[in-house]
mmCIF file of C-alpha atoms in Angstrom:
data_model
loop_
_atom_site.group_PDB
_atom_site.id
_atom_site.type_symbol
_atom_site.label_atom_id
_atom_site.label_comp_id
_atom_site.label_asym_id
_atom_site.label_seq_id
_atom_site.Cartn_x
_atom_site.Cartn_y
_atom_site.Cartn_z
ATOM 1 C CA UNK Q 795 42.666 -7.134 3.734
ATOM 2 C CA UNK Q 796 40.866 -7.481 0.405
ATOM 3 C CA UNK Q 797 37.398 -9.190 2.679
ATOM 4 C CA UNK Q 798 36.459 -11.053 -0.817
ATOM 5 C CA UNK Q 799 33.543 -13.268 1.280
ATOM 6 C CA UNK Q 800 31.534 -9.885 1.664
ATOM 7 C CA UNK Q 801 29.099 -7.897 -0.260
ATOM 8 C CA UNK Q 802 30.413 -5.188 -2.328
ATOM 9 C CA UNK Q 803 28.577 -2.668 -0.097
ATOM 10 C CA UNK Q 804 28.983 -4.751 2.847
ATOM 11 C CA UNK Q 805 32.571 -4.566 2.095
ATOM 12 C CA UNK Q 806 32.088 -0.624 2.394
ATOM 13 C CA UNK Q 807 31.478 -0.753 5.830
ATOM 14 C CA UNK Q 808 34.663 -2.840 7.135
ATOM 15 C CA UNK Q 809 36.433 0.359 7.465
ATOM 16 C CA UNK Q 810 34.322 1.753 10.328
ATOM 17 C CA UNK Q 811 34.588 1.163 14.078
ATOM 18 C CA UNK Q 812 33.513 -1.894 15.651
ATOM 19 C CA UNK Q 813 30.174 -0.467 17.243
ATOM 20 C CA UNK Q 814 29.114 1.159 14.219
ATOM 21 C CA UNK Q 815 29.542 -2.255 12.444
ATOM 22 C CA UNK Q 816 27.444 -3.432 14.981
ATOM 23 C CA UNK Q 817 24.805 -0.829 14.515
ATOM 24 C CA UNK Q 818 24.773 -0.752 10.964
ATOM 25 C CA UNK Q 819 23.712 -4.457 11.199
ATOM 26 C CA UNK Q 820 20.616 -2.806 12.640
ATOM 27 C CA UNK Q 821 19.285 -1.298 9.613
ATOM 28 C CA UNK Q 822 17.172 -2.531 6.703
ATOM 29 C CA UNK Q 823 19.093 -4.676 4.494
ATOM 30 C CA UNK Q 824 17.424 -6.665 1.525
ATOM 31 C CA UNK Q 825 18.237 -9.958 1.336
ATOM 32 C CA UNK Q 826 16.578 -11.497 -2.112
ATOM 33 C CA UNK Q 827 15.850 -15.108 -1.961
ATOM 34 C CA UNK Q 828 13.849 -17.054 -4.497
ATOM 35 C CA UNK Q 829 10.341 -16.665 -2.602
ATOM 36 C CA UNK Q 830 10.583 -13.339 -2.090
ATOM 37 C CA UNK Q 831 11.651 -12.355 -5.416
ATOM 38 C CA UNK Q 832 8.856 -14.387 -6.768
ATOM 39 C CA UNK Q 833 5.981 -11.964 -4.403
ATOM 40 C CA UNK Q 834 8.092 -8.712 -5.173
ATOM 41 C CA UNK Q 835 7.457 -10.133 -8.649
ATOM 42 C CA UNK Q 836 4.033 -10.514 -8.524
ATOM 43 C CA UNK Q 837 3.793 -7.011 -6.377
ATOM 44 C CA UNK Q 838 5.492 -5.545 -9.610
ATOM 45 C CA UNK Q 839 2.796 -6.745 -11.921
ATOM 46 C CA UNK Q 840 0.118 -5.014 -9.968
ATOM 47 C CA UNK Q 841 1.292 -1.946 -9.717
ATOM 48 C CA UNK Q 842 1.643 -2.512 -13.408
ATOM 49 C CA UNK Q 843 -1.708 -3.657 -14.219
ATOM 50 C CA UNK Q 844 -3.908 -1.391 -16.537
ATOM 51 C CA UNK Q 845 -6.739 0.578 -14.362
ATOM 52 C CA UNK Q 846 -9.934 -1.687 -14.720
ATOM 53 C CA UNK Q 847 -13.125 -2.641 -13.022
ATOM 54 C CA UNK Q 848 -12.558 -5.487 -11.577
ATOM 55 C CA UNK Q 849 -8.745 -4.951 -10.632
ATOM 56 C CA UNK Q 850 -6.480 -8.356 -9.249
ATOM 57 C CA UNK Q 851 -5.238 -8.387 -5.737
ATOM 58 C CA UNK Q 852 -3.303 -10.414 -4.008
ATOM 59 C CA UNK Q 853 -2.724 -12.151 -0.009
ATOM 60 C CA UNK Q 854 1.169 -12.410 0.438
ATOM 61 C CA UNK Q 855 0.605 -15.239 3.343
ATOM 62 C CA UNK Q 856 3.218 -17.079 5.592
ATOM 63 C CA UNK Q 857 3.959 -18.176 9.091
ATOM 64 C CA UNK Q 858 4.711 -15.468 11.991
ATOM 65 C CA UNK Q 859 8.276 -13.758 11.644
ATOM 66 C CA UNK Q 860 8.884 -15.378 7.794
ATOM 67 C CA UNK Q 861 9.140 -12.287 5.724
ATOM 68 C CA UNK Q 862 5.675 -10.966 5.042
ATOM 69 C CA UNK Q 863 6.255 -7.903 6.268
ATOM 70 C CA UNK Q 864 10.067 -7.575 4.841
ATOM 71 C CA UNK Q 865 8.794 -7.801 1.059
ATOM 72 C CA UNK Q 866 5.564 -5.817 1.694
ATOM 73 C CA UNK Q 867 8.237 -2.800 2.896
ATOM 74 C CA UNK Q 868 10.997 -3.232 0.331
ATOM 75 C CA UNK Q 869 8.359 -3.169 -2.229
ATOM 76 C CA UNK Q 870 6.888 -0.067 -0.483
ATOM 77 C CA UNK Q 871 10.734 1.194 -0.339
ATOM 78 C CA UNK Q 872 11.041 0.442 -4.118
ATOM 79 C CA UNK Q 873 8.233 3.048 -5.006
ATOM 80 C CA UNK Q 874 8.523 5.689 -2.602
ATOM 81 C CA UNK Q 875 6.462 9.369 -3.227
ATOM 82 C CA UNK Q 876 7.122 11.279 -5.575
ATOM 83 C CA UNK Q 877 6.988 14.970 -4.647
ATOM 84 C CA UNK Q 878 4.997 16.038 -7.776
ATOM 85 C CA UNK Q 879 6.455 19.451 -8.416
ATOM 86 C CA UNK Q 880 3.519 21.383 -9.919
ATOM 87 C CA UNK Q 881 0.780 19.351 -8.803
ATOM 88 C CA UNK Q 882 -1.121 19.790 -5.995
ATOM 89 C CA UNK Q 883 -0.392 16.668 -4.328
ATOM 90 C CA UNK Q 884 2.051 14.219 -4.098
ATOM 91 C CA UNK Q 885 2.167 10.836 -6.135
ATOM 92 C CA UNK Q 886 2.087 7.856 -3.595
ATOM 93 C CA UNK Q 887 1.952 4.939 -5.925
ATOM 94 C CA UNK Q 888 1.851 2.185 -3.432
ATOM 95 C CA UNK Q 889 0.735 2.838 0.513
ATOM 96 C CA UNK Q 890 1.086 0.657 3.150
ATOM 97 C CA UNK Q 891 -0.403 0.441 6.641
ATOM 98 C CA UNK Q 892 -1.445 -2.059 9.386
ATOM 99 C CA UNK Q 893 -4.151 -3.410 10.303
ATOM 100 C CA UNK Q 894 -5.905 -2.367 13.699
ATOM 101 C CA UNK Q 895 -5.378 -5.411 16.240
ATOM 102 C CA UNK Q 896 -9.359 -4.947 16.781
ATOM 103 C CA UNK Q 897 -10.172 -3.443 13.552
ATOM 104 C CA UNK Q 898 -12.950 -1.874 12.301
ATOM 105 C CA UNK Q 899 -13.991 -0.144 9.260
ATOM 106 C CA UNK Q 900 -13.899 3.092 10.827
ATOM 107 C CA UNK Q 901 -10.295 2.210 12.156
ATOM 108 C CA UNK Q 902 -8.696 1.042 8.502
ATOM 109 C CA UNK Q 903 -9.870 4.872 7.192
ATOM 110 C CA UNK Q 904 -8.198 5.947 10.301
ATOM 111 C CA UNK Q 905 -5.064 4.614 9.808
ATOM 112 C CA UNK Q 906 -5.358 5.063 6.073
ATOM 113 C CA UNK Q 907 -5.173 8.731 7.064
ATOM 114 C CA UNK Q 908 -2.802 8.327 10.117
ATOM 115 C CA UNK Q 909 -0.598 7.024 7.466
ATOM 116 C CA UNK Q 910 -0.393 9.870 5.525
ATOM 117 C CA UNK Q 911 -0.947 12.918 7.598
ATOM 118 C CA UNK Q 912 -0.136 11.634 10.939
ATOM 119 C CA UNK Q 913 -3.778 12.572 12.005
ATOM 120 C CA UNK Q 914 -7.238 10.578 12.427
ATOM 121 C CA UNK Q 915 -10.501 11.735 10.649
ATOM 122 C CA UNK Q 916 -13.998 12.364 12.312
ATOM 123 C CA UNK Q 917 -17.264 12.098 11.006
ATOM 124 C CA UNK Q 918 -19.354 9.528 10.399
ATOM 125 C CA UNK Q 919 -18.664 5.874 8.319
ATOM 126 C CA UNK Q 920 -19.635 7.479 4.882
ATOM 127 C CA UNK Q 921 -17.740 10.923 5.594
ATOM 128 C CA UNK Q 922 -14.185 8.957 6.510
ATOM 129 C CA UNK Q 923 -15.009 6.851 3.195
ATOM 130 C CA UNK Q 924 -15.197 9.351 0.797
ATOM 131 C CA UNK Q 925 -12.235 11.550 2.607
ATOM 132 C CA UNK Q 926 -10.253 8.908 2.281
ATOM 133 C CA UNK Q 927 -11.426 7.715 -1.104
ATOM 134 C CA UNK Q 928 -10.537 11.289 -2.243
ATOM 135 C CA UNK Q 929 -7.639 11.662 -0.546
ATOM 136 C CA UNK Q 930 -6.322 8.203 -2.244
ATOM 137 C CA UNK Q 931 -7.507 9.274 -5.820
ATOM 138 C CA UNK Q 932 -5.697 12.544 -5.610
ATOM 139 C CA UNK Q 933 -2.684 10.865 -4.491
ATOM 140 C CA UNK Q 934 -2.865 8.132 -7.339
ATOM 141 C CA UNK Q 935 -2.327 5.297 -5.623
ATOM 142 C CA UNK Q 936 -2.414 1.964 -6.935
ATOM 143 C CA UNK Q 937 -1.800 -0.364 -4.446
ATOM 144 C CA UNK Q 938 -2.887 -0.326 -1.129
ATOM 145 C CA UNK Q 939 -0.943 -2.943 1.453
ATOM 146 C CA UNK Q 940 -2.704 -3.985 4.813
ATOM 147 C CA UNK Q 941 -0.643 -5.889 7.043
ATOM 148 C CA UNK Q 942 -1.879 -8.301 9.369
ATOM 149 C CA UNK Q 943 -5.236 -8.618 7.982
ATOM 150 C CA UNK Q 944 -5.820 -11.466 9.684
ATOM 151 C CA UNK Q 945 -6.391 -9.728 13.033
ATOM 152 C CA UNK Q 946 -10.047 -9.333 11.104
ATOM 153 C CA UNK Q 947 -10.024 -12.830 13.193
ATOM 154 C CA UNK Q 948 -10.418 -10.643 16.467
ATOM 155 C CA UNK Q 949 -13.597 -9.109 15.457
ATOM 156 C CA UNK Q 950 -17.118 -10.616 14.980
ATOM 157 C CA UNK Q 951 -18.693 -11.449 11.620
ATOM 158 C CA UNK Q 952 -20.310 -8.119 11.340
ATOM 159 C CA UNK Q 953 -17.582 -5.839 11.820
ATOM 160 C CA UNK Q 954 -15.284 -8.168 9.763
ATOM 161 C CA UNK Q 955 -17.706 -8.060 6.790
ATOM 162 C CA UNK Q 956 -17.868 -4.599 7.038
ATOM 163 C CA UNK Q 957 -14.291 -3.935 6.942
ATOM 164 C CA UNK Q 958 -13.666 -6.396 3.991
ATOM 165 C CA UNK Q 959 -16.798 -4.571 1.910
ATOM 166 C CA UNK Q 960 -14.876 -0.710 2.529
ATOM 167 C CA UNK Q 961 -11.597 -2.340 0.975
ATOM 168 C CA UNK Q 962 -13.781 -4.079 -1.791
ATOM 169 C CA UNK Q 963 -15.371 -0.456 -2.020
ATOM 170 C CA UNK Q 964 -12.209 1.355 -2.221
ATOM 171 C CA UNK Q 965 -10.758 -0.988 -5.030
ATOM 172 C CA UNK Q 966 -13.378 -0.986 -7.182
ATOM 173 C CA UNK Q 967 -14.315 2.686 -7.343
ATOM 174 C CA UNK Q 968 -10.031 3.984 -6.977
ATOM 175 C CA UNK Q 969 -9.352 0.747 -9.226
ATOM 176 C CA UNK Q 970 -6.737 -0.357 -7.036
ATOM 177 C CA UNK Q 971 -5.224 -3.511 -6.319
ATOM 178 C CA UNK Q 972 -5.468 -4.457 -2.123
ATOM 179 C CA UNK Q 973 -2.541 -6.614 -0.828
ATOM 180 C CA UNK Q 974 -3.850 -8.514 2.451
ATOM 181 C CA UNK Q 975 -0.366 -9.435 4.278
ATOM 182 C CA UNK Q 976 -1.294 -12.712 6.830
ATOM 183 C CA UNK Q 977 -1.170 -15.743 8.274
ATOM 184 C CA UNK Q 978 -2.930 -18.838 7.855
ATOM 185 C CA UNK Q 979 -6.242 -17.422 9.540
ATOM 186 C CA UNK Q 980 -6.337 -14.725 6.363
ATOM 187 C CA UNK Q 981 -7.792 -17.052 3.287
ATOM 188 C CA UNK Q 982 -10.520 -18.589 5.869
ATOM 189 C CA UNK Q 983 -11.545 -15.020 6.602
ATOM 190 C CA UNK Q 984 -11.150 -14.112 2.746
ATOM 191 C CA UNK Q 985 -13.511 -16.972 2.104
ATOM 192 C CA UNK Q 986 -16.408 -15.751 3.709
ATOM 193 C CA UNK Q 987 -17.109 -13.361 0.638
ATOM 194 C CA UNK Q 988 -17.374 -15.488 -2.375
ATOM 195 C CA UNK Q 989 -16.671 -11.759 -4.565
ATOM 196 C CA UNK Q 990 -13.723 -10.916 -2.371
ATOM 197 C CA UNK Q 991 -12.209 -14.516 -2.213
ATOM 198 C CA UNK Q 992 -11.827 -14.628 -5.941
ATOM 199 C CA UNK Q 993 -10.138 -11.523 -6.056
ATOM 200 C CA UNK Q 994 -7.353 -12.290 -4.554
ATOM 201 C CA UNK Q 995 -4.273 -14.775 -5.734
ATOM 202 C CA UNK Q 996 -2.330 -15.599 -2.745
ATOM 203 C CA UNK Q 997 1.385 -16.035 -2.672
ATOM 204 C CA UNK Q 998 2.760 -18.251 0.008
ATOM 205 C CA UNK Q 999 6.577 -17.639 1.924
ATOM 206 C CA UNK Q 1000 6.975 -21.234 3.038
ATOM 207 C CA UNK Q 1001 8.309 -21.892 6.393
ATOM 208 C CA UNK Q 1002 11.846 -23.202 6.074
ATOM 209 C CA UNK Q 1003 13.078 -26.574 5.245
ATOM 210 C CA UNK Q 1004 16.936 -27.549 5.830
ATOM 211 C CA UNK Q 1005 17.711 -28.535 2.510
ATOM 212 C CA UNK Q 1006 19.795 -27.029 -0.061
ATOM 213 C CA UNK Q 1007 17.847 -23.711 -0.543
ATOM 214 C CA UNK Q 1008 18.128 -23.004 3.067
ATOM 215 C CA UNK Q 1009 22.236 -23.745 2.632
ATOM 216 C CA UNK Q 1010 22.400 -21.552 -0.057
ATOM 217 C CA UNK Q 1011 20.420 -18.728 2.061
ATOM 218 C CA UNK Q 1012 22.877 -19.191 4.559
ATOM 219 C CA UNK Q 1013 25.477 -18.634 2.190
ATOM 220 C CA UNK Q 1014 24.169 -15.207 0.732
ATOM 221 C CA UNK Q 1015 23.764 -14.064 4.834
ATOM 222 C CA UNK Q 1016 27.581 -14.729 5.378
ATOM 223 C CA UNK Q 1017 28.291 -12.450 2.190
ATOM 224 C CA UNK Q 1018 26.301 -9.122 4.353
ATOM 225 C CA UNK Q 1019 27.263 -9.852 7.903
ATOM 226 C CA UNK Q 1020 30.636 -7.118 8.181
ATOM 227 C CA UNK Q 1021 32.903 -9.775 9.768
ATOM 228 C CA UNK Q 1022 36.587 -10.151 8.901
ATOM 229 C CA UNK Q 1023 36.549 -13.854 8.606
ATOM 230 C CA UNK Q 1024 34.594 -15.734 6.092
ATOM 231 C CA UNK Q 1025 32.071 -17.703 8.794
ATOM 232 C CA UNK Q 1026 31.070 -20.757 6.618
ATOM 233 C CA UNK Q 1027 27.440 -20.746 7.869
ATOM 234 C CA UNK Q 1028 26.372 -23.363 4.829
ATOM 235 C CA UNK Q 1029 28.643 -25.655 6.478
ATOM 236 C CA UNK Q 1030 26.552 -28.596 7.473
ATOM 237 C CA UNK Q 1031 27.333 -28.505 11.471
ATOM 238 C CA UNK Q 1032 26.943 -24.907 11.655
ATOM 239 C CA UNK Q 1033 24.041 -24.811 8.892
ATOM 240 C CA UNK Q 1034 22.124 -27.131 11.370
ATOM 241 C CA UNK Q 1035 22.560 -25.542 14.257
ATOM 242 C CA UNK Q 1036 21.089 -22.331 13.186
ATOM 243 C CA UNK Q 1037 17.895 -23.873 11.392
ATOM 244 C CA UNK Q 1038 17.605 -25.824 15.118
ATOM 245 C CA UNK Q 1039 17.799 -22.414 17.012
ATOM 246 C CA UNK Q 1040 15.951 -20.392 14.503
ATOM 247 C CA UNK Q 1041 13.102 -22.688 13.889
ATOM 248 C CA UNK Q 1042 13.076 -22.077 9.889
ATOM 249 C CA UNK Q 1043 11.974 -18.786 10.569
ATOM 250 C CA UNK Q 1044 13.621 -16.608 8.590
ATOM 251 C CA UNK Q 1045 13.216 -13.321 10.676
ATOM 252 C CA UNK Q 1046 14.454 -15.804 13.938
ATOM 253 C CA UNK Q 1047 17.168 -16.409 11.350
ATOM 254 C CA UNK Q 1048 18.301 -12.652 10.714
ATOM 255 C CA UNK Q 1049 17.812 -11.866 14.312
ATOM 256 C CA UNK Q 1050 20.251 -14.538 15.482
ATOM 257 C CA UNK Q 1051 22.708 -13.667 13.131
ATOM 258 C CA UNK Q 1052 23.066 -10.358 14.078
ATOM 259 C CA UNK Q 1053 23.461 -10.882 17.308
ATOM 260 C CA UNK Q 1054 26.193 -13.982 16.741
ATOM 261 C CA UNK Q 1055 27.754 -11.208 14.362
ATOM 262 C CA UNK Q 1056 27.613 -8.503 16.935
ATOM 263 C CA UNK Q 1057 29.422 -11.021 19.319
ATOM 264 C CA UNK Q 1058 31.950 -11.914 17.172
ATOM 265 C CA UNK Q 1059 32.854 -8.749 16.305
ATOM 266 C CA UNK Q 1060 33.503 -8.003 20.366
ATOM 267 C CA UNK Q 1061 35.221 -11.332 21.169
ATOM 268 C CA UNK Q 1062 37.651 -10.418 18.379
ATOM 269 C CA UNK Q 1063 36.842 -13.895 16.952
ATOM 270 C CA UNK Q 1064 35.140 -11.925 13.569
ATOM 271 C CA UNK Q 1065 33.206 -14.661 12.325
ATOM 272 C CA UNK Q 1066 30.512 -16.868 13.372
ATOM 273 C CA UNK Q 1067 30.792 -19.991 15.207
ATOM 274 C CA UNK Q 1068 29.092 -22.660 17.550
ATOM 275 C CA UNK Q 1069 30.344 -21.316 20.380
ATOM 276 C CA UNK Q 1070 29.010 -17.402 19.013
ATOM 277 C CA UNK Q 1071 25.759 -19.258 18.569
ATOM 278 C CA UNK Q 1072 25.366 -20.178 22.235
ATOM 279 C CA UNK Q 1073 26.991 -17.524 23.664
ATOM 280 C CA UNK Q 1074 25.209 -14.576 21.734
ATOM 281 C CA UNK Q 1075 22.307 -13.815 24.363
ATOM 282 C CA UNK Q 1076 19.664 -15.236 21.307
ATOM 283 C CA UNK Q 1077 16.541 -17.275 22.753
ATOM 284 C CA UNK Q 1078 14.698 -19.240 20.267
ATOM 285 C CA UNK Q 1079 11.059 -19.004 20.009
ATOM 286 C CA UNK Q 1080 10.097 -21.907 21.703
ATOM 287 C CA UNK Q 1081 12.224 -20.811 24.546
ATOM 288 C CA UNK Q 1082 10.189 -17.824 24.957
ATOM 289 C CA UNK Q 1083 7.152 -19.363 24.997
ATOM 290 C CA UNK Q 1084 8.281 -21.624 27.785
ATOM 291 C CA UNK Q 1085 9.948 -18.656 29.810
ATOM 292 C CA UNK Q 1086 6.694 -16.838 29.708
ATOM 293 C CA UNK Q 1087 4.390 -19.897 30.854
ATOM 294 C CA UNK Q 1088 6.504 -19.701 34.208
ATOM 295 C CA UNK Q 1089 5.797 -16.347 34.799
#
């Protein structure tokens, strides 16, 4: 079968078994779509930007389970290390980590460092600072990612300004660019340092809308999912359905279809349809929620 609905390296894959289908579906697979091209985009023209003084960062912002976290990594897998033969340290152009759920300014240098050497520092506030100032100017990074910034919400005003004044410190004496990765709580928090707040441009990853651009993702999904059968998923019926069970979310939306392609692949059916929808074991978010308030 020539499989001419698939992606050419989706299309590589119809030749193994059925469970490795099904686990290769696992993996990382990039999906571009117009908003996330647009933040890679404007990730791209950081890491680009000239070394100055007063270097532009950015807050890549969106609902829970919408991408943030997708196009922070690709862009992190688009620049990997480079091993530096010669030099005495690798070149790490753009490092990413996450944000403590209680963080504190201590804890970002620790998982600065946890990042790249698996370890935490001691010392005092100042000491972890300038080891990990060092340690990133040696390194030559440019652009430093921290996810879910906006669990600075957790912490008091104190703590929180204290944490936002080390990355301030850190981009303006490394003159890198800091990419916050949050929800909606992240530009309030931004806000409460009138020099931080107008450093950073936010870019937004709307929630979903069924419309035509949400058809038309639907349509690029059906062209990675390794099924034998063209599923149709822009159809309208179908289309609807998954936008219901996914709530526009577009990691609900990956997560679902994996798991109606895994089923369809063991029915024999190979494609995606209503009855795969209901019948895949998927539980929309909602439905959690509710599940857990009976507990």
């Amino acid at each position: 079968m020539t499989y001419s609905h698939l992606h050419p390296k989706t299309l590589e894959k119809m030749g193994l078994s059925d469970e490795d289908r099904i686990e290769w579906m696992k993996l990382h697979r990039w999906l571009g779509y117009p908003h996330a091209n647009i933040a890679l985009e404007r990730l791209e023209e950081l890491l680009a930007h000239p070394r100055v003084d007063r270097m532009p960062n950015l807050l890549l912002l969106g609902r829970t389970n919408n991408g943030k976290t997708t196009v922070a990594k690709e862009f992190v897998r688009r620049h990997p290390a480079d091993e530096n033969i010669g030099g005495d340290y690798i070149c790490l152009p753009v490092l990413y980590i996450e944000c403590p759920g209680t963080p504190t300014e201590a804890g970002i240098y620790n998982e600065i460092f946890k990042t790249l050497y698996g370890s935490t520092i001691t010392g005092s506030i100042e000491q972890k600072r300038d080891r990990v100032a060092n340690l990133l100017k040696q390194i030559q990074t440019k652009v430093l990612i921290i996810d879910e910034l906006h669990n600075l919400s957790a912490v008091g005003a104190i703590k929180m300004n204290q944490v936002l004044n080390g990355l301030k410190y850190l981009g303006n004496i490394l003159q890198l660019s800091l990419v916050g990765c949050g929800d909606a709580r992240l530009p309030r928090i931004v806000r409460t340092d009138d020099q931080i707040e107008n450093r950073f441009q936010p870019v937004v990853l709307p929630h979903w809308k069924f419309n035509k651009e949400f058809r038309q993702l639907l349509a690029s999904y059906q062209r990675i999912l390794p099924l034998k059968k063209e599923s149709r998923l822009n159809d309208k019926q179908i289309a609807l359905k998954l936008y219901a069970m996914s709530e526009g979310a577009i990691g609900e939306l990956s997560r679902l279809l994996n798991l109606a392609a895994a089923y369809a692949i063991k029915s024999g059916d190979e494609e995606v349809t209503l009855k795969g929808l209901e019948s895949c074991g998927y539980v929309a978010p909602n439905a959690r929620k509710e599940e857990l308030a009976g507990i």
